[in-house]
Amino acid sequence: MGKFNNKIEAEFTPPKAWVLSRALSYQNDETDVQALESVGVKCPANKITCKKGFKTDLASTPKILWNLIAPWDVARAAIIHDLLYLRIRQYRSKEGSLDSHPHANKIANSVKSAKKAADNVFLMAMQDASPSVPSWKIYAAYYAVVAFGRWSIIPREGDDDNM
Protein backbone atom coordinates (compact mmCIF):
# COMPACT_ATOMS: atom_id res chain seq x y z
CA MET A 1 0.00 0.00 0.00
CA GLY A 2 1.29 3.43 -0.91
CA LYS A 3 0.73 6.94 0.31
CA PHE A 4 0.80 10.55 -0.79
CA ASN A 5 2.63 13.19 1.28
CA ASN A 6 -0.23 15.71 1.12
CA LYS A 7 -3.10 17.16 -0.87
CA ILE A 8 -2.59 19.09 -4.10
CA GLU A 9 -1.77 22.74 -3.80
CA ALA A 10 -1.65 24.33 -7.24
CA GLU A 11 -2.49 27.46 -9.19
CA PHE A 12 -4.45 27.35 -12.43
CA THR A 13 -2.66 28.94 -15.40
CA PRO A 14 -4.87 29.25 -18.49
CA PRO A 15 -5.63 27.75 -20.85
CA LYS A 16 -5.39 24.33 -19.16
CA ALA A 17 -2.34 24.00 -16.93
CA TRP A 18 -1.83 23.82 -13.19
CA VAL A 19 1.43 24.71 -11.44
CA LEU A 20 2.19 23.03 -8.12
CA SER A 21 2.61 25.48 -5.24
CA ARG A 22 4.26 22.78 -3.14
CA ALA A 23 5.79 19.39 -3.80
CA LEU A 24 3.60 16.32 -4.21
CA SER A 25 5.04 12.87 -3.49
CA TYR A 26 3.83 9.31 -3.78
CA GLN A 27 5.59 6.37 -2.16
CA ASN A 28 4.87 2.69 -2.74
CA ASP A 29 7.16 -0.26 -2.08
CA GLU A 30 5.71 -2.11 -5.09
CA THR A 31 7.01 0.48 -7.59
CA ASP A 32 9.27 -0.94 -10.31
CA VAL A 33 12.06 1.47 -9.42
CA GLN A 34 14.60 -0.15 -11.75
CA ALA A 35 12.45 0.42 -14.85
CA LEU A 36 11.77 4.04 -13.90
CA GLU A 37 15.38 4.82 -12.99
CA SER A 38 16.52 3.44 -16.38
CA VAL A 39 14.90 6.49 -18.00
CA GLY A 40 16.06 9.03 -15.42
CA VAL A 41 13.33 9.02 -12.77
CA LYS A 42 14.72 9.49 -9.27
CA CYS A 43 12.95 7.20 -6.78
CA PRO A 44 14.80 7.32 -3.45
CA ALA A 45 13.09 4.94 -1.01
CA ASN A 46 10.46 4.17 -3.71
CA LYS A 47 9.25 7.77 -3.53
CA ILE A 48 8.35 9.79 -6.63
CA THR A 49 8.23 13.55 -6.12
CA CYS A 50 6.85 16.31 -8.30
CA LYS A 51 8.64 19.46 -7.18
CA LYS A 52 7.07 22.82 -6.49
CA GLY A 53 6.60 24.55 -9.86
CA PHE A 54 5.79 21.34 -11.76
CA LYS A 55 3.28 21.97 -14.58
CA THR A 56 0.44 19.51 -15.16
CA ASP A 57 -2.95 19.29 -16.84
CA LEU A 58 -4.16 16.93 -14.08
CA ALA A 59 -5.77 14.01 -15.96
CA SER A 60 -5.91 14.30 -19.74
CA THR A 61 -9.57 13.35 -19.83
CA PRO A 62 -11.53 14.57 -22.86
CA LYS A 63 -14.09 17.14 -21.71
CA ILE A 64 -16.96 15.08 -23.12
CA LEU A 65 -16.16 12.40 -20.50
CA TRP A 66 -15.99 14.72 -17.49
CA ASN A 67 -19.43 13.59 -16.32
CA LEU A 68 -17.94 10.11 -15.94
CA ILE A 69 -14.32 10.75 -15.01
CA ALA A 70 -13.32 14.33 -14.33
CA PRO A 71 -9.63 15.32 -14.13
CA TRP A 72 -9.93 16.02 -10.39
CA ASP A 73 -11.28 12.49 -9.70
CA VAL A 74 -7.80 11.03 -10.16
CA ALA A 75 -5.74 14.23 -9.95
CA ARG A 76 -2.97 13.28 -7.50
CA ALA A 77 -2.27 10.01 -9.29
CA ALA A 78 -2.40 11.82 -12.64
CA ILE A 79 0.15 14.43 -11.53
CA ILE A 80 2.63 11.72 -10.50
CA HIS A 81 1.93 9.91 -13.78
CA ASP A 82 2.52 13.16 -15.73
CA LEU A 83 5.98 13.42 -14.18
CA LEU A 84 6.81 9.82 -15.11
CA TYR A 85 5.71 10.30 -18.72
CA LEU A 86 7.65 13.58 -18.87
CA ARG A 87 10.83 11.75 -17.81
CA ILE A 88 10.21 9.08 -20.46
CA ARG A 89 9.80 11.79 -23.13
CA GLN A 90 12.98 13.55 -21.94
CA TYR A 91 14.90 10.26 -22.05
CA ARG A 92 13.68 9.55 -25.57
CA SER A 93 14.56 13.08 -26.67
CA LYS A 94 18.05 12.81 -25.19
CA GLU A 95 18.68 9.48 -26.93
CA GLY A 96 17.61 10.88 -30.30
CA SER A 97 16.44 8.90 -33.30
CA LEU A 98 16.49 5.15 -32.84
CA ASP A 99 16.88 4.56 -36.58
CA SER A 100 20.66 4.69 -36.42
CA HIS A 101 21.27 4.34 -32.69
CA PRO A 102 23.66 1.47 -31.82
CA HIS A 103 21.63 0.59 -28.69
CA ALA A 104 18.15 1.01 -30.20
CA ASN A 105 16.79 -2.25 -28.76
CA LYS A 106 18.00 -1.45 -25.25
CA ILE A 107 16.49 2.05 -25.39
CA ALA A 108 13.18 0.75 -26.77
CA ASN A 109 13.02 -1.88 -24.02
CA SER A 110 13.79 0.72 -21.34
CA VAL A 111 11.01 2.96 -22.66
CA LYS A 112 8.54 0.06 -22.81
CA SER A 113 9.39 -1.08 -19.27
CA ALA A 114 9.25 2.48 -17.91
CA LYS A 115 5.83 3.11 -19.51
CA LYS A 116 4.48 -0.09 -17.97
CA ALA A 117 5.93 0.88 -14.57
CA ALA A 118 4.51 4.42 -14.87
CA ASP A 119 1.07 3.07 -15.73
CA ASN A 120 1.25 0.69 -12.75
CA VAL A 121 2.19 3.59 -10.45
CA PHE A 122 -0.87 5.43 -11.77
CA LEU A 123 -3.05 2.41 -10.94
CA MET A 124 -1.58 1.96 -7.46
CA ALA A 125 -1.79 5.68 -6.69
CA MET A 126 -5.47 5.80 -7.67
CA GLN A 127 -6.12 2.77 -5.46
CA ASP A 128 -4.33 4.51 -2.56
CA ALA A 129 -6.16 7.83 -2.96
CA SER A 130 -8.15 9.34 -0.14
CA PRO A 131 -10.99 9.98 -0.54
CA SER A 132 -11.27 6.70 -2.38
CA VAL A 133 -11.92 6.56 -6.10
CA PRO A 134 -14.57 4.10 -7.31
CA SER A 135 -12.92 1.04 -8.83
CA TRP A 136 -14.73 1.44 -12.16
CA LYS A 137 -13.15 4.91 -12.53
CA ILE A 138 -9.75 3.57 -11.53
CA TYR A 139 -9.79 0.82 -14.13
CA ALA A 140 -11.32 3.01 -16.86
CA ALA A 141 -8.54 5.59 -16.35
CA TYR A 142 -5.84 2.91 -16.08
CA TYR A 143 -6.86 1.07 -19.26
CA ALA A 144 -7.11 4.40 -21.09
CA VAL A 145 -3.46 5.23 -20.34
CA VAL A 146 -2.37 1.68 -21.16
CA ALA A 147 -4.12 1.87 -24.54
CA PHE A 148 -3.54 5.51 -25.51
CA GLY A 149 -0.49 6.55 -23.48
CA ARG A 150 1.94 5.57 -26.21
CA TRP A 151 1.28 8.94 -27.87
CA SER A 152 1.95 10.78 -24.61
CA ILE A 153 5.50 9.46 -24.34
CA ILE A 154 6.58 10.92 -27.68
CA PRO A 155 8.96 13.87 -27.08
CA ARG A 156 7.38 17.29 -27.57
CA GLU A 157 8.36 20.90 -27.52
CA GLY A 158 8.48 22.36 -24.03
CA ASP A 159 9.40 19.15 -22.20
CA ASP A 160 12.63 20.72 -20.96
CA ASP A 161 10.69 23.68 -19.54
CA ASN A 162 9.08 21.41 -16.93
CA MET A 163 11.93 20.18 -14.82
CSV table of C-alpha atoms in Angstrom, one decimal:
chain,number,residue,atom,x,y,z
A,1,MET,CA,0.0,0.0,0.0
A,2,GLY,CA,1.3,3.4,-0.9
A,3,LYS,CA,0.7,6.9,0.3
A,4,PHE,CA,0.8,10.6,-0.8
A,5,ASN,CA,2.6,13.2,1.3
A,6,ASN,CA,-0.2,15.7,1.1
A,7,LYS,CA,-3.1,17.2,-0.9
A,8,ILE,CA,-2.6,19.1,-4.1
A,9,GLU,CA,-1.8,22.7,-3.8
A,10,ALA,CA,-1.7,24.3,-7.2
A,11,GLU,CA,-2.5,27.5,-9.2
A,12,PHE,CA,-4.4,27.4,-12.4
A,13,THR,CA,-2.7,28.9,-15.4
A,14,PRO,CA,-4.9,29.2,-18.5
A,15,PRO,CA,-5.6,27.7,-20.8
A,16,LYS,CA,-5.4,24.3,-19.2
A,17,ALA,CA,-2.3,24.0,-16.9
A,18,TRP,CA,-1.8,23.8,-13.2
A,19,VAL,CA,1.4,24.7,-11.4
A,20,LEU,CA,2.2,23.0,-8.1
A,21,SER,CA,2.6,25.5,-5.2
A,22,ARG,CA,4.3,22.8,-3.1
A,23,ALA,CA,5.8,19.4,-3.8
A,24,LEU,CA,3.6,16.3,-4.2
A,25,SER,CA,5.0,12.9,-3.5
A,26,TYR,CA,3.8,9.3,-3.8
A,27,GLN,CA,5.6,6.4,-2.2
A,28,ASN,CA,4.9,2.7,-2.7
A,29,ASP,CA,7.2,-0.3,-2.1
A,30,GLU,CA,5.7,-2.1,-5.1
A,31,THR,CA,7.0,0.5,-7.6
A,32,ASP,CA,9.3,-0.9,-10.3
A,33,VAL,CA,12.1,1.5,-9.4
A,34,GLN,CA,14.6,-0.1,-11.7
A,35,ALA,CA,12.4,0.4,-14.9
A,36,LEU,CA,11.8,4.0,-13.9
A,37,GLU,CA,15.4,4.8,-13.0
A,38,SER,CA,16.5,3.4,-16.4
A,39,VAL,CA,14.9,6.5,-18.0
A,40,GLY,CA,16.1,9.0,-15.4
A,41,VAL,CA,13.3,9.0,-12.8
A,42,LYS,CA,14.7,9.5,-9.3
A,43,CYS,CA,12.9,7.2,-6.8
A,44,PRO,CA,14.8,7.3,-3.4
A,45,ALA,CA,13.1,4.9,-1.0
A,46,ASN,CA,10.5,4.2,-3.7
A,47,LYS,CA,9.2,7.8,-3.5
A,48,ILE,CA,8.3,9.8,-6.6
A,49,THR,CA,8.2,13.6,-6.1
A,50,CYS,CA,6.8,16.3,-8.3
A,51,LYS,CA,8.6,19.5,-7.2
A,52,LYS,CA,7.1,22.8,-6.5
A,53,GLY,CA,6.6,24.6,-9.9
A,54,PHE,CA,5.8,21.3,-11.8
A,55,LYS,CA,3.3,22.0,-14.6
A,56,THR,CA,0.4,19.5,-15.2
A,57,ASP,CA,-3.0,19.3,-16.8
A,58,LEU,CA,-4.2,16.9,-14.1
A,59,ALA,CA,-5.8,14.0,-16.0
A,60,SER,CA,-5.9,14.3,-19.7
A,61,THR,CA,-9.6,13.4,-19.8
A,62,PRO,CA,-11.5,14.6,-22.9
A,63,LYS,CA,-14.1,17.1,-21.7
A,64,ILE,CA,-17.0,15.1,-23.1
A,65,LEU,CA,-16.2,12.4,-20.5
A,66,TRP,CA,-16.0,14.7,-17.5
A,67,ASN,CA,-19.4,13.6,-16.3
A,68,LEU,CA,-17.9,10.1,-15.9
A,69,ILE,CA,-14.3,10.7,-15.0
A,70,ALA,CA,-13.3,14.3,-14.3
A,71,PRO,CA,-9.6,15.3,-14.1
A,72,TRP,CA,-9.9,16.0,-10.4
A,73,ASP,CA,-11.3,12.5,-9.7
A,74,VAL,CA,-7.8,11.0,-10.2
A,75,ALA,CA,-5.7,14.2,-10.0
A,76,ARG,CA,-3.0,13.3,-7.5
A,77,ALA,CA,-2.3,10.0,-9.3
A,78,ALA,CA,-2.4,11.8,-12.6
A,79,ILE,CA,0.2,14.4,-11.5
A,80,ILE,CA,2.6,11.7,-10.5
A,81,HIS,CA,1.9,9.9,-13.8
A,82,ASP,CA,2.5,13.2,-15.7
A,83,LEU,CA,6.0,13.4,-14.2
A,84,LEU,CA,6.8,9.8,-15.1
A,85,TYR,CA,5.7,10.3,-18.7
A,86,LEU,CA,7.6,13.6,-18.9
A,87,ARG,CA,10.8,11.8,-17.8
A,88,ILE,CA,10.2,9.1,-20.5
A,89,ARG,CA,9.8,11.8,-23.1
A,90,GLN,CA,13.0,13.6,-21.9
A,91,TYR,CA,14.9,10.3,-22.0
A,92,ARG,CA,13.7,9.6,-25.6
A,93,SER,CA,14.6,13.1,-26.7
A,94,LYS,CA,18.0,12.8,-25.2
A,95,GLU,CA,18.7,9.5,-26.9
A,96,GLY,CA,17.6,10.9,-30.3
A,97,SER,CA,16.4,8.9,-33.3
A,98,LEU,CA,16.5,5.2,-32.8
A,99,ASP,CA,16.9,4.6,-36.6
A,100,SER,CA,20.7,4.7,-36.4
A,101,HIS,CA,21.3,4.3,-32.7
A,102,PRO,CA,23.7,1.5,-31.8
A,103,HIS,CA,21.6,0.6,-28.7
A,104,ALA,CA,18.2,1.0,-30.2
A,105,ASN,CA,16.8,-2.3,-28.8
A,106,LYS,CA,18.0,-1.4,-25.3
A,107,ILE,CA,16.5,2.0,-25.4
A,108,ALA,CA,13.2,0.7,-26.8
A,109,ASN,CA,13.0,-1.9,-24.0
A,110,SER,CA,13.8,0.7,-21.3
A,111,VAL,CA,11.0,3.0,-22.7
A,112,LYS,CA,8.5,0.1,-22.8
A,113,SER,CA,9.4,-1.1,-19.3
A,114,ALA,CA,9.2,2.5,-17.9
A,115,LYS,CA,5.8,3.1,-19.5
A,116,LYS,CA,4.5,-0.1,-18.0
A,117,ALA,CA,5.9,0.9,-14.6
A,118,ALA,CA,4.5,4.4,-14.9
A,119,ASP,CA,1.1,3.1,-15.7
A,120,ASN,CA,1.3,0.7,-12.8
A,121,VAL,CA,2.2,3.6,-10.4
A,122,PHE,CA,-0.9,5.4,-11.8
A,123,LEU,CA,-3.0,2.4,-10.9
A,124,MET,CA,-1.6,2.0,-7.5
A,125,ALA,CA,-1.8,5.7,-6.7
A,126,MET,CA,-5.5,5.8,-7.7
A,127,GLN,CA,-6.1,2.8,-5.5
A,128,ASP,CA,-4.3,4.5,-2.6
A,129,ALA,CA,-6.2,7.8,-3.0
A,130,SER,CA,-8.1,9.3,-0.1
A,131,PRO,CA,-11.0,10.0,-0.5
A,132,SER,CA,-11.3,6.7,-2.4
A,133,VAL,CA,-11.9,6.6,-6.1
A,134,PRO,CA,-14.6,4.1,-7.3
A,135,SER,CA,-12.9,1.0,-8.8
A,136,TRP,CA,-14.7,1.4,-12.2
A,137,LYS,CA,-13.2,4.9,-12.5
A,138,ILE,CA,-9.8,3.6,-11.5
A,139,TYR,CA,-9.8,0.8,-14.1
A,140,ALA,CA,-11.3,3.0,-16.9
A,141,ALA,CA,-8.5,5.6,-16.3
A,142,TYR,CA,-5.8,2.9,-16.1
A,143,TYR,CA,-6.9,1.1,-19.3
A,144,ALA,CA,-7.1,4.4,-21.1
A,145,VAL,CA,-3.5,5.2,-20.3
A,146,VAL,CA,-2.4,1.7,-21.2
A,147,ALA,CA,-4.1,1.9,-24.5
A,148,PHE,CA,-3.5,5.5,-25.5
A,149,GLY,CA,-0.5,6.5,-23.5
A,150,ARG,CA,1.9,5.6,-26.2
A,151,TRP,CA,1.3,8.9,-27.9
A,152,SER,CA,1.9,10.8,-24.6
A,153,ILE,CA,5.5,9.5,-24.3
A,154,ILE,CA,6.6,10.9,-27.7
A,155,PRO,CA,9.0,13.9,-27.1
A,156,ARG,CA,7.4,17.3,-27.6
A,157,GLU,CA,8.4,20.9,-27.5
A,158,GLY,CA,8.5,22.4,-24.0
A,159,ASP,CA,9.4,19.1,-22.2
A,160,ASP,CA,12.6,20.7,-21.0
A,161,ASP,CA,10.7,23.7,-19.5
A,162,ASN,CA,9.1,21.4,-16.9
A,163,MET,CA,11.9,20.2,-14.8
